Amino acid sequence: MRPRYARSVQFEQALTPTVTLREARLEDAASLAAAYRRNRSHLEPWDPARPPSFYEVAGQRQMLATRIAAAETGEGQPFHLVEEGEVVGGISLNQLVRGPMQKASVGYWVDRERTGRGLATAALTAVVEVAATRLRLHRLEASALPHNAASRRVLLAAGFSELGSAPSYLRIAGTWQDHVLYHRVLD
Ligand SMILES: CC(C)(COP(=O)(O)OP(=O)(O)OC[C@H]1O[C@@H](n2cnc3c(N)ncnc32)[C@H](O)[C@@H]1OP(=O)(O)O)[C@@H](O)C(=O)NCCC(=O)NCCS
């Protein structure tokens, strides 16, 4: 019997007159590696420590291939924000679980030069809709470092609510760090 939901989605939505949100593609590798190099100091405080290959085209091509293959088997779904053909942000559904949970964890970033224009809020709002209507998930979860004020604003603006604090939750920038947990029930 075919499932009622899509395993991976082809998706495209304009977030602004110039920025589009769409599924991640293998051909984004060069632009994505360039975006990560350009945004290294912007993202490092909020991300796991990255290996040198993360900033190279071949490394990104390999990581994208793995993530796209995982999307095809229904384990997650990566999306990119694209402006004039260049990747200017990303948002992903990770650790997608079916069975009685029907949930995924969401993470995102926006190019430093393009922050403060509502892009992350618009992207997260669009991904919530895809998760509910195309992937038919029941719940999305997210976590933020307590001092990541911008990310916490984005989560609240997209309808997430705060669940509480998780000590030593994720290893970020090489250190186990406490996080604030959020979720949004979709149905
Ligand atoms: C977090 C991030 C994705 C936000 O992207 P963005 O496109 O600027 O987000 P938006 O413009 O949609 O919303 C940002 C909100 O945070 C607020 N904000 C920004 N900096 C802030 C600060 N230092 N203190 C308090 N609020 C802040 C903005 O005013 C806005 O809220 P408002 O709409 O109520 O005015 C971006 O800053 C980023 O990529 N950060 C690094 C990676 C990261 O932290 N990812 C999330 C990990 S949980």
Coordinates of N, CA and C and ligand atoms in Angstrom, one line a residue:
M1 N 0.8 -1.2 0.0 CA 0.0 0.0 0.0 C 0.9 1.3 0.0
R2 N 0.6 2.2 -0.8 CA 1.4 3.5 -0.9 C 1.1 4.3 0.3
P3 N 2.1 5.0 0.9 CA 1.8 5.9 2.0 C 1.0 7.1 1.6
R4 N 0.3 7.7 2.6 CA -0.5 8.9 2.3 C 0.4 10.1 2.1
Y5 N 1.6 10.0 2.4 CA 2.5 11.2 2.4 C 3.6 11.1 1.4
A6 N 4.2 12.2 1.0 CA 5.4 12.2 0.1 C 6.6 11.8 0.9
R7 N 7.5 11.1 0.3 CA 8.8 10.8 1.1 C 9.7 11.9 0.9
S8 N 9.9 12.4 -0.3 CA 10.7 13.6 -0.5 C 9.9 14.6 -1.4
V9 N 10.1 15.9 -1.3 CA 9.3 16.8 -2.0 C 10.1 17.6 -3.0
Q10 N 9.5 17.9 -4.2 CA 10.0 18.9 -5.1 C 9.2 20.1 -4.7
F11 N 9.9 21.2 -4.5 CA 9.2 22.3 -3.9 C 9.8 23.6 -4.3
E12 N 9.0 24.7 -4.6 CA 9.6 26.0 -4.9 C 8.6 27.0 -4.5
Q13 N 9.1 28.0 -3.7 CA 8.2 29.1 -3.3 C 9.0 30.4 -3.2
A14 N 8.4 31.5 -3.7 CA 9.1 32.8 -3.6 C 8.9 33.3 -2.2
L15 N 10.0 33.6 -1.5 CA 9.9 34.2 -0.1 C 9.9 35.7 -0.2
T16 N 10.6 36.3 -1.2 CA 10.6 37.7 -1.5 C 10.6 37.8 -3.0
P17 N 10.5 39.0 -3.6 CA 10.6 39.1 -5.1 C 11.9 38.5 -5.6
T18 N 13.0 38.4 -4.8 CA 14.3 37.9 -5.4 C 14.7 36.6 -4.7
V19 N 14.2 36.2 -3.6 CA 14.7 35.0 -2.9 C 13.6 33.9 -3.0
T20 N 14.1 32.7 -3.4 CA 13.2 31.5 -3.6 C 13.6 30.5 -2.6
L21 N 12.7 29.7 -2.1 CA 13.0 28.5 -1.3 C 12.6 27.3 -2.1
R22 N 13.6 26.4 -2.2 CA 13.3 25.2 -3.0 C 14.1 24.0 -2.4
E23 N 13.9 22.8 -2.9 CA 14.6 21.6 -2.4 C 16.1 21.8 -2.7
A24 N 17.0 21.3 -1.9 CA 18.4 21.3 -2.2 C 18.7 20.4 -3.4
R25 N 19.6 20.8 -4.2 CA 20.0 20.0 -5.4 C 21.5 19.8 -5.4
L26 N 21.9 18.7 -6.0 CA 23.3 18.4 -6.1 C 24.1 19.5 -6.8
E27 N 23.5 20.2 -7.8 CA 24.2 21.3 -8.5 C 24.4 22.5 -7.6
D28 N 23.9 22.5 -6.4 CA 24.1 23.7 -5.5 C 25.5 23.6 -4.8
A29 N 26.2 22.5 -5.0 CA 27.4 22.2 -4.2 C 28.4 23.4 -4.2
A30 N 28.7 23.9 -5.4 CA 29.8 25.0 -5.5 C 29.3 26.3 -4.8
S31 N 28.0 26.6 -5.0 CA 27.5 27.8 -4.4 C 27.3 27.7 -2.9
L32 N 27.0 26.5 -2.5 CA 26.8 26.2 -1.0 C 28.2 26.3 -0.3
A33 N 29.2 25.7 -0.9 CA 30.5 25.7 -0.3 C 31.0 27.2 -0.2
A34 N 30.7 28.0 -1.3 CA 31.1 29.4 -1.3 C 30.4 30.2 -0.2
A35 N 29.1 29.8 0.0 CA 28.3 30.5 1.0 C 28.8 30.1 2.4
Y36 N 29.2 28.9 2.6 CA 29.7 28.5 3.9 C 31.1 29.1 4.2
R37 N 31.9 29.3 3.1 CA 33.2 30.0 3.3 C 32.9 31.5 3.7
R38 N 32.0 32.1 3.0 CA 31.7 33.5 3.2 C 31.1 33.8 4.6
N39 N 30.4 32.8 5.1 CA 29.6 32.9 6.4 C 30.3 32.2 7.5
R40 N 31.5 31.8 7.3 CA 32.2 31.0 8.4 C 32.1 31.6 9.8
S41 N 32.5 32.8 9.9 CA 32.5 33.4 11.3 C 31.0 33.7 11.8
H42 N 30.1 33.8 10.8 CA 28.7 34.1 11.2 C 28.1 32.8 11.7
L43 N 28.5 31.6 11.2 CA 27.8 30.4 11.5 C 28.5 29.6 12.6
E44 N 29.8 29.8 12.7 CA 30.6 28.9 13.6 C 30.1 28.9 15.1
P45 N 29.7 30.0 15.6 CA 29.3 29.9 17.1 C 28.0 29.1 17.3
W46 N 27.3 28.8 16.2 CA 25.9 28.2 16.3 C 25.9 26.7 15.7
D47 N 27.0 26.3 15.1 CA 27.1 25.0 14.4 C 28.0 24.1 15.1
P48 N 27.9 22.8 14.8 CA 28.9 21.8 15.2 C 30.2 22.2 14.5
A49 N 31.3 21.8 15.1 CA 32.6 22.0 14.5 C 32.6 21.3 13.1
R50 N 33.1 22.0 12.1 CA 33.1 21.5 10.7 C 34.5 21.0 10.3
P51 N 34.6 19.9 9.5 CA 35.9 19.5 9.0 C 36.2 20.4 7.8
P52 N 37.5 20.4 7.4 CA 37.9 21.3 6.3 C 37.1 21.0 5.0
S53 N 36.7 19.8 4.8 CA 36.0 19.4 3.5 C 34.6 20.1 3.5
F54 N 34.1 20.6 4.6 CA 32.8 21.3 4.6 C 32.8 22.5 3.8
Y55 N 34.0 23.1 3.7 CA 34.1 24.4 2.9 C 34.6 24.2 1.5
E56 N 34.6 23.0 1.1 CA 35.1 22.7 -0.3 C 34.0 22.1 -1.1
V57 N 34.1 22.4 -2.5 CA 33.0 21.9 -3.4 C 32.8 20.4 -3.3
A58 N 33.9 19.7 -3.3 CA 33.8 18.2 -3.4 C 33.2 17.7 -2.1
G59 N 33.5 18.3 -0.9 CA 32.9 17.9 0.3 C 31.5 18.2 0.4
Q60 N 31.1 19.4 -0.1 CA 29.6 19.7 -0.1 C 28.8 18.8 -1.1
R61 N 29.5 18.5 -2.2 CA 28.8 17.6 -3.2 C 28.5 16.2 -2.5
Q62 N 29.5 15.8 -1.8 CA 29.3 14.5 -1.1 C 28.2 14.6 0.0
M63 N 28.3 15.6 0.8 CA 27.3 15.8 1.8 C 25.9 16.0 1.2
L64 N 25.8 16.7 0.1 CA 24.5 16.9 -0.5 C 24.0 15.6 -1.0
A65 N 24.9 14.8 -1.7 CA 24.4 13.5 -2.2 C 23.9 12.6 -1.1
T66 N 24.5 12.6 0.1 CA 24.0 11.8 1.2 C 22.7 12.3 1.7
R67 N 22.6 13.7 1.8 CA 21.3 14.2 2.3 C 20.2 14.1 1.3
I68 N 20.4 14.2 0.0 CA 19.4 14.0 -1.0 C 18.9 12.5 -1.0
A69 N 19.9 11.6 -0.9 CA 19.6 10.2 -0.8 C 18.7 9.9 0.4
A70 N 19.1 10.5 1.6 CA 18.3 10.3 2.8 C 16.9 10.9 2.6
A71 N 16.8 12.0 1.9 CA 15.4 12.6 1.6 C 14.6 11.6 0.8
E72 N 15.2 10.9 -0.1 CA 14.5 10.0 -1.0 C 14.0 8.7 -0.2
T73 N 14.7 8.4 0.9 CA 14.2 7.3 1.7 C 13.4 7.8 2.9
G74 N 13.1 9.2 2.9 CA 12.1 9.7 3.9 C 12.7 10.0 5.2
E75 N 14.1 10.2 5.3 CA 14.7 10.4 6.6 C 14.9 11.9 6.9
G76 N 14.6 12.8 5.9 CA 14.8 14.2 6.2 C 14.5 15.0 4.9
Q77 N 14.7 16.3 4.9 CA 14.5 17.0 3.7 C 15.2 18.4 3.7
P78 N 16.3 18.5 2.9 CA 17.0 19.8 2.9 C 16.5 20.8 1.9
F79 N 16.4 22.0 2.2 CA 15.9 23.1 1.3 C 17.0 24.2 1.3
H80 N 17.1 24.9 0.2 CA 18.0 26.1 0.1 C 17.2 27.3 -0.3
L81 N 17.7 28.4 0.3 CA 17.2 29.8 -0.1 C 18.1 30.2 -1.2
V82 N 17.6 30.6 -2.4 CA 18.4 30.9 -3.6 C 18.0 32.3 -4.1
E83 N 19.1 33.1 -4.4 CA 18.9 34.4 -5.0 C 19.8 34.5 -6.2
E84 N 19.3 34.8 -7.3 CA 20.0 34.9 -8.6 C 20.9 33.7 -8.7
G85 N 20.4 32.5 -8.5 CA 21.1 31.3 -8.7 C 22.1 30.9 -7.6
E86 N 22.3 31.8 -6.6 CA 23.3 31.5 -5.5 C 22.5 31.1 -4.3
V87 N 23.1 30.2 -3.5 CA 22.6 29.8 -2.2 C 22.8 30.9 -1.2
V88 N 21.8 31.3 -0.6 CA 21.9 32.4 0.4 C 21.3 32.0 1.8
G89 N 21.1 30.7 1.9 CA 20.6 30.2 3.2 C 20.1 28.7 3.1
G90 N 19.8 28.1 4.2 CA 19.4 26.7 4.2 C 18.4 26.5 5.3
I91 N 17.6 25.5 5.1 CA 16.7 25.1 6.2 C 16.4 23.6 5.9
S92 N 16.5 22.8 7.0 CA 16.4 21.3 6.8 C 15.5 20.7 7.8
L93 N 14.8 19.7 7.4 CA 14.1 18.8 8.3 C 15.1 17.6 8.5
N94 N 15.4 17.4 9.7 CA 16.4 16.3 10.0 C 15.7 15.3 11.0
Q95 N 16.3 14.1 11.1 CA 15.8 13.1 12.0 C 14.3 12.9 11.9
L96 N 13.9 12.8 10.6 CA 12.5 12.6 10.4 C 12.1 11.1 10.8
V97 N 11.1 11.0 11.6 CA 10.7 9.7 12.2 C 9.2 9.5 11.9
R98 N 8.9 8.3 11.4 CA 7.5 8.0 11.2 C 7.0 7.2 12.4
G99 N 6.1 6.2 12.2 CA 5.6 5.4 13.3 C 4.7 6.3 14.2
P100 N 4.7 6.1 15.5 CA 3.8 6.9 16.4 C 4.3 8.3 16.6
M101 N 5.5 8.7 16.2 CA 6.0 10.0 16.4 C 5.7 11.0 15.3
Q102 N 6.0 10.6 14.0 CA 5.7 11.4 12.8 C 6.2 12.8 13.0
K103 N 7.5 12.9 13.3 CA 8.1 14.2 13.6 C 9.5 14.4 12.9
A104 N 9.9 15.7 12.8 CA 11.3 16.0 12.4 C 11.8 17.2 13.2
S105 N 13.1 17.3 13.1 CA 13.8 18.4 13.8 C 14.2 19.4 12.7
V106 N 14.1 20.7 13.0 CA 14.3 21.7 11.9 C 15.5 22.6 12.3
G107 N 16.4 22.9 11.3 CA 17.5 23.8 11.6 C 17.7 24.7 10.4
Y108 N 18.2 25.9 10.6 CA 18.3 26.9 9.5 C 19.4 27.9 9.6
W109 N 19.7 28.5 8.5 CA 20.7 29.6 8.6 C 20.4 30.6 7.4
V110 N 20.9 31.8 7.6 CA 20.7 32.8 6.5 C 22.0 33.6 6.3
D111 N 22.4 33.8 5.1 CA 23.6 34.6 4.8 C 23.6 35.9 5.6
R112 N 24.8 36.1 6.2 CA 24.9 37.3 7.1 C 24.4 38.6 6.4
E113 N 24.8 38.8 5.2 CA 24.4 40.0 4.5 C 22.9 40.2 4.3
R114 N 22.2 39.1 4.5 CA 20.7 39.1 4.2 C 19.9 38.9 5.4
T115 N 20.5 38.9 6.6 CA 19.7 38.8 7.8 C 18.9 40.0 8.1
G116 N 17.9 39.9 9.0 CA 17.1 41.0 9.5 C 16.1 41.5 8.5
R117 N 15.8 40.6 7.5 CA 14.7 41.0 6.5 C 13.6 40.0 6.5
G118 N 13.5 39.2 7.5 CA 12.4 38.2 7.6 C 12.5 37.0 6.9
L119 N 13.8 36.7 6.3 CA 13.9 35.5 5.5 C 13.8 34.2 6.2
A120 N 14.4 34.1 7.4 CA 14.3 32.9 8.2 C 12.9 32.6 8.6
T121 N 12.2 33.7 9.1 CA 10.8 33.5 9.5 C 9.9 33.0 8.3
A122 N 10.1 33.6 7.1 CA 9.4 33.2 5.9 C 9.7 31.8 5.6
A123 N 11.0 31.4 5.6 CA 11.4 30.1 5.2 C 10.8 29.0 6.2
L124 N 10.9 29.3 7.5 CA 10.4 28.4 8.5 C 8.9 28.2 8.4
T125 N 8.2 29.3 8.1 CA 6.7 29.3 7.9 C 6.4 28.4 6.7
A126 N 7.1 28.5 5.6 CA 6.9 27.7 4.4 C 7.2 26.2 4.7
V127 N 8.2 25.9 5.5 CA 8.6 24.6 5.7 C 7.6 23.9 6.7
V128 N 7.1 24.7 7.6 CA 6.0 24.2 8.5 C 4.8 23.7 7.6
E129 N 4.5 24.5 6.6 CA 3.4 24.1 5.7 C 3.7 22.9 4.9
V130 N 4.9 22.8 4.4 CA 5.3 21.6 3.6 C 5.2 20.3 4.5
A131 N 5.7 20.5 5.8 CA 5.8 19.4 6.7 C 4.4 18.9 7.0
A132 N 3.5 19.9 7.1 CA 2.1 19.5 7.5 C 1.3 18.9 6.3
T133 N 1.4 19.5 5.2 CA 0.6 19.2 4.1 C 1.1 18.1 3.1
R134 N 2.5 18.2 2.9 CA 3.1 17.2 1.9 C 3.7 16.0 2.6
L135 N 4.4 16.3 3.7 CA 5.0 15.2 4.4 C 4.1 14.6 5.5
R136 N 3.1 15.3 5.8 CA 2.0 14.9 6.8 C 2.6 14.5 8.1
L137 N 3.6 15.4 8.6 CA 4.1 15.1 9.9 C 3.2 15.7 11.0
H138 N 3.3 15.1 12.2 CA 2.5 15.6 13.3 C 3.1 16.7 14.1
R139 N 4.5 16.7 14.1 CA 5.1 17.7 15.0 C 6.5 18.1 14.5
L140 N 6.9 19.3 14.6 CA 8.3 19.7 14.4 C 8.9 20.1 15.7
E141 N 10.2 19.8 15.8 CA 10.9 20.3 17.0 C 12.2 21.1 16.6
A142 N 12.7 21.9 17.5 CA 13.8 22.7 17.2 C 14.5 23.0 18.5
S143 N 15.8 23.4 18.4 CA 16.5 23.8 19.7 C 17.3 25.0 19.3
A144 N 17.6 25.9 20.3 CA 18.4 27.1 20.1 C 19.3 27.3 21.4
L145 N 20.5 27.8 21.1 CA 21.3 28.2 22.3 C 20.6 29.3 23.0
P146 N 20.6 29.4 24.3 CA 19.9 30.4 25.1 C 20.2 31.8 24.6
H147 N 21.4 32.1 24.2 CA 21.8 33.4 23.8 C 21.6 33.7 22.3
N148 N 20.9 32.7 21.6 CA 20.7 33.0 20.2 C 19.3 33.7 20.0
A149 N 19.3 35.0 20.3 CA 18.1 35.7 20.4 C 17.4 35.8 19.1
A150 N 18.1 35.9 17.9 CA 17.5 36.0 16.6 C 16.7 34.7 16.3
S151 N 17.4 33.5 16.6 CA 16.8 32.2 16.3 C 15.5 32.0 17.1
R152 N 15.6 32.4 18.4 CA 14.5 32.2 19.3 C 13.3 33.1 18.8
R153 N 13.6 34.3 18.3 CA 12.5 35.1 17.8 C 11.9 34.5 16.6
V154 N 12.7 33.9 15.7 CA 12.2 33.2 14.5 C 11.3 32.1 14.9
L155 N 11.7 31.3 15.8 CA 10.8 30.1 16.2 C 9.5 30.6 16.8
L156 N 9.5 31.6 17.6 CA 8.2 32.1 18.1 C 7.3 32.7 17.0
A157 N 8.0 33.5 16.1 CA 7.2 34.1 15.0 C 6.6 33.0 14.1
A158 N 7.2 31.8 14.0 CA 6.7 30.8 13.1 C 5.8 29.8 13.9
G159 N 5.4 30.3 15.1 CA 4.3 29.5 15.8 C 4.8 28.4 16.7
F160 N 6.2 28.3 16.9 CA 6.7 27.3 17.8 C 6.5 27.8 19.3
S161 N 6.4 26.8 20.2 CA 6.4 27.2 21.6 C 7.5 26.6 22.4
E162 N 7.9 27.2 23.4 CA 9.1 26.8 24.2 C 8.7 25.7 25.2
L163 N 9.5 24.6 25.1 CA 9.2 23.4 26.0 C 10.0 23.4 27.3
G164 N 11.2 24.0 27.2 CA 12.0 24.0 28.4 C 13.5 24.0 28.0
S165 N 14.3 23.7 29.0 CA 15.7 23.7 28.8 C 16.3 22.3 28.9
A166 N 17.3 22.0 28.0 CA 17.9 20.7 28.0 C 19.4 20.9 28.3
P167 N 19.9 20.4 29.4 CA 21.3 20.6 29.7 C 22.2 19.8 28.8
S168 N 23.3 20.4 28.5 CA 24.4 19.7 27.7 C 23.8 19.0 26.5
Y169 N 23.0 19.6 25.7 CA 22.1 19.0 24.7 C 22.8 18.7 23.4
L170 N 23.6 19.7 22.9 CA 24.3 19.5 21.6 C 25.7 20.0 21.7
R171 N 26.6 19.3 20.9 CA 28.0 19.7 20.9 C 28.1 20.8 19.8
I172 N 28.2 22.0 20.2 CA 28.2 23.2 19.3 C 29.6 23.9 19.4
A173 N 30.2 24.2 18.3 CA 31.5 24.8 18.3 C 32.5 24.1 19.2
G174 N 32.3 22.7 19.3 CA 33.3 21.9 20.0 C 33.0 21.7 21.5
T175 N 31.9 22.3 22.0 CA 31.5 22.2 23.4 C 30.1 21.8 23.6
W176 N 29.9 20.9 24.5 CA 28.5 20.5 24.9 C 27.8 21.7 25.5
Q177 N 26.7 22.1 24.9 CA 26.0 23.3 25.4 C 24.5 23.1 25.7
D178 N 24.0 23.7 26.7 CA 22.6 23.7 27.1 C 21.8 24.3 25.9
H179 N 20.6 23.9 25.6 CA 19.7 24.4 24.6 C 18.3 24.7 25.2
V180 N 17.6 25.6 24.5 CA 16.2 25.7 24.8 C 15.5 24.9 23.7
L181 N 14.5 24.1 24.2 CA 13.8 23.2 23.2 C 12.5 23.9 22.8
Y182 N 12.1 23.7 21.6 CA 10.8 24.3 21.0 C 10.1 23.2 20.2
H183 N 8.8 23.3 20.1 CA 8.1 22.4 19.2 C 6.9 23.1 18.6
R184 N 6.4 22.6 17.6 CA 5.1 23.0 17.0 C 4.3 21.8 16.6
V185 N 3.1 21.6 17.1 CA 2.2 20.5 16.7 C 1.5 21.0 15.4
L186 N 1.5 20.1 14.4 CA 1.0 20.5 13.1 C -0.4 20.2 12.8
D187 N -1.0 19.2 13.5 CA -2.3 18.8 13.1 C -3.2 18.7 14.4
Ligands
LIG1 C1 19.0 33.0 13.2 C2 19.0 33.5 11.8 C3 18.6 32.3 10.9 C4 17.8 34.6 11.6 O1 17.7 34.9 10.2 P1 16.9 36.2 9.7 O2 16.6 36.0 8.3 O3 17.7 37.4 10.1 O4 15.6 36.1 10.6 P2 14.3 37.0 10.5 O5 14.7 38.3 9.9 O6 13.2 36.2 10.0 O7 14.0 37.3 12.1 C5 15.0 37.6 13.0 C6 14.3 38.1 14.3 O8 15.3 38.2 15.3 C7 15.4 39.5 15.8 N1 16.8 39.7 16.1 C8 17.9 39.7 15.3 N2 19.0 39.9 16.0 C9 18.6 40.0 17.3 C10 19.3 40.2 18.5 N3 20.6 40.3 18.5 N4 18.6 40.2 19.6 C11 17.2 40.1 19.6 N5 16.5 39.9 18.5 C12 17.2 39.9 17.3 C13 14.9 40.4 14.6 O9 14.5 41.6 15.1 C14 13.8 39.5 14.1 O10 12.7 39.6 15.0 P3 11.4 40.5 14.6 O11 10.8 39.9 13.4 O12 10.5 40.3 15.8 O13 11.9 41.9 14.5 C15 20.3 34.1 11.3 O14 20.7 35.2 12.2 C16 21.4 33.1 11.2 O15 21.7 32.5 10.2 N6 22.2 33.0 12.3 C17 23.3 32.0 12.4 C18 22.8 30.6 12.3 C19 21.8 30.2 13.4 O16 21.8 30.8 14.5 N7 20.9 29.3 13.1 C20 19.9 28.9 14.0 C21 20.4 27.8 14.9 S1 19.2 27.4 16.1

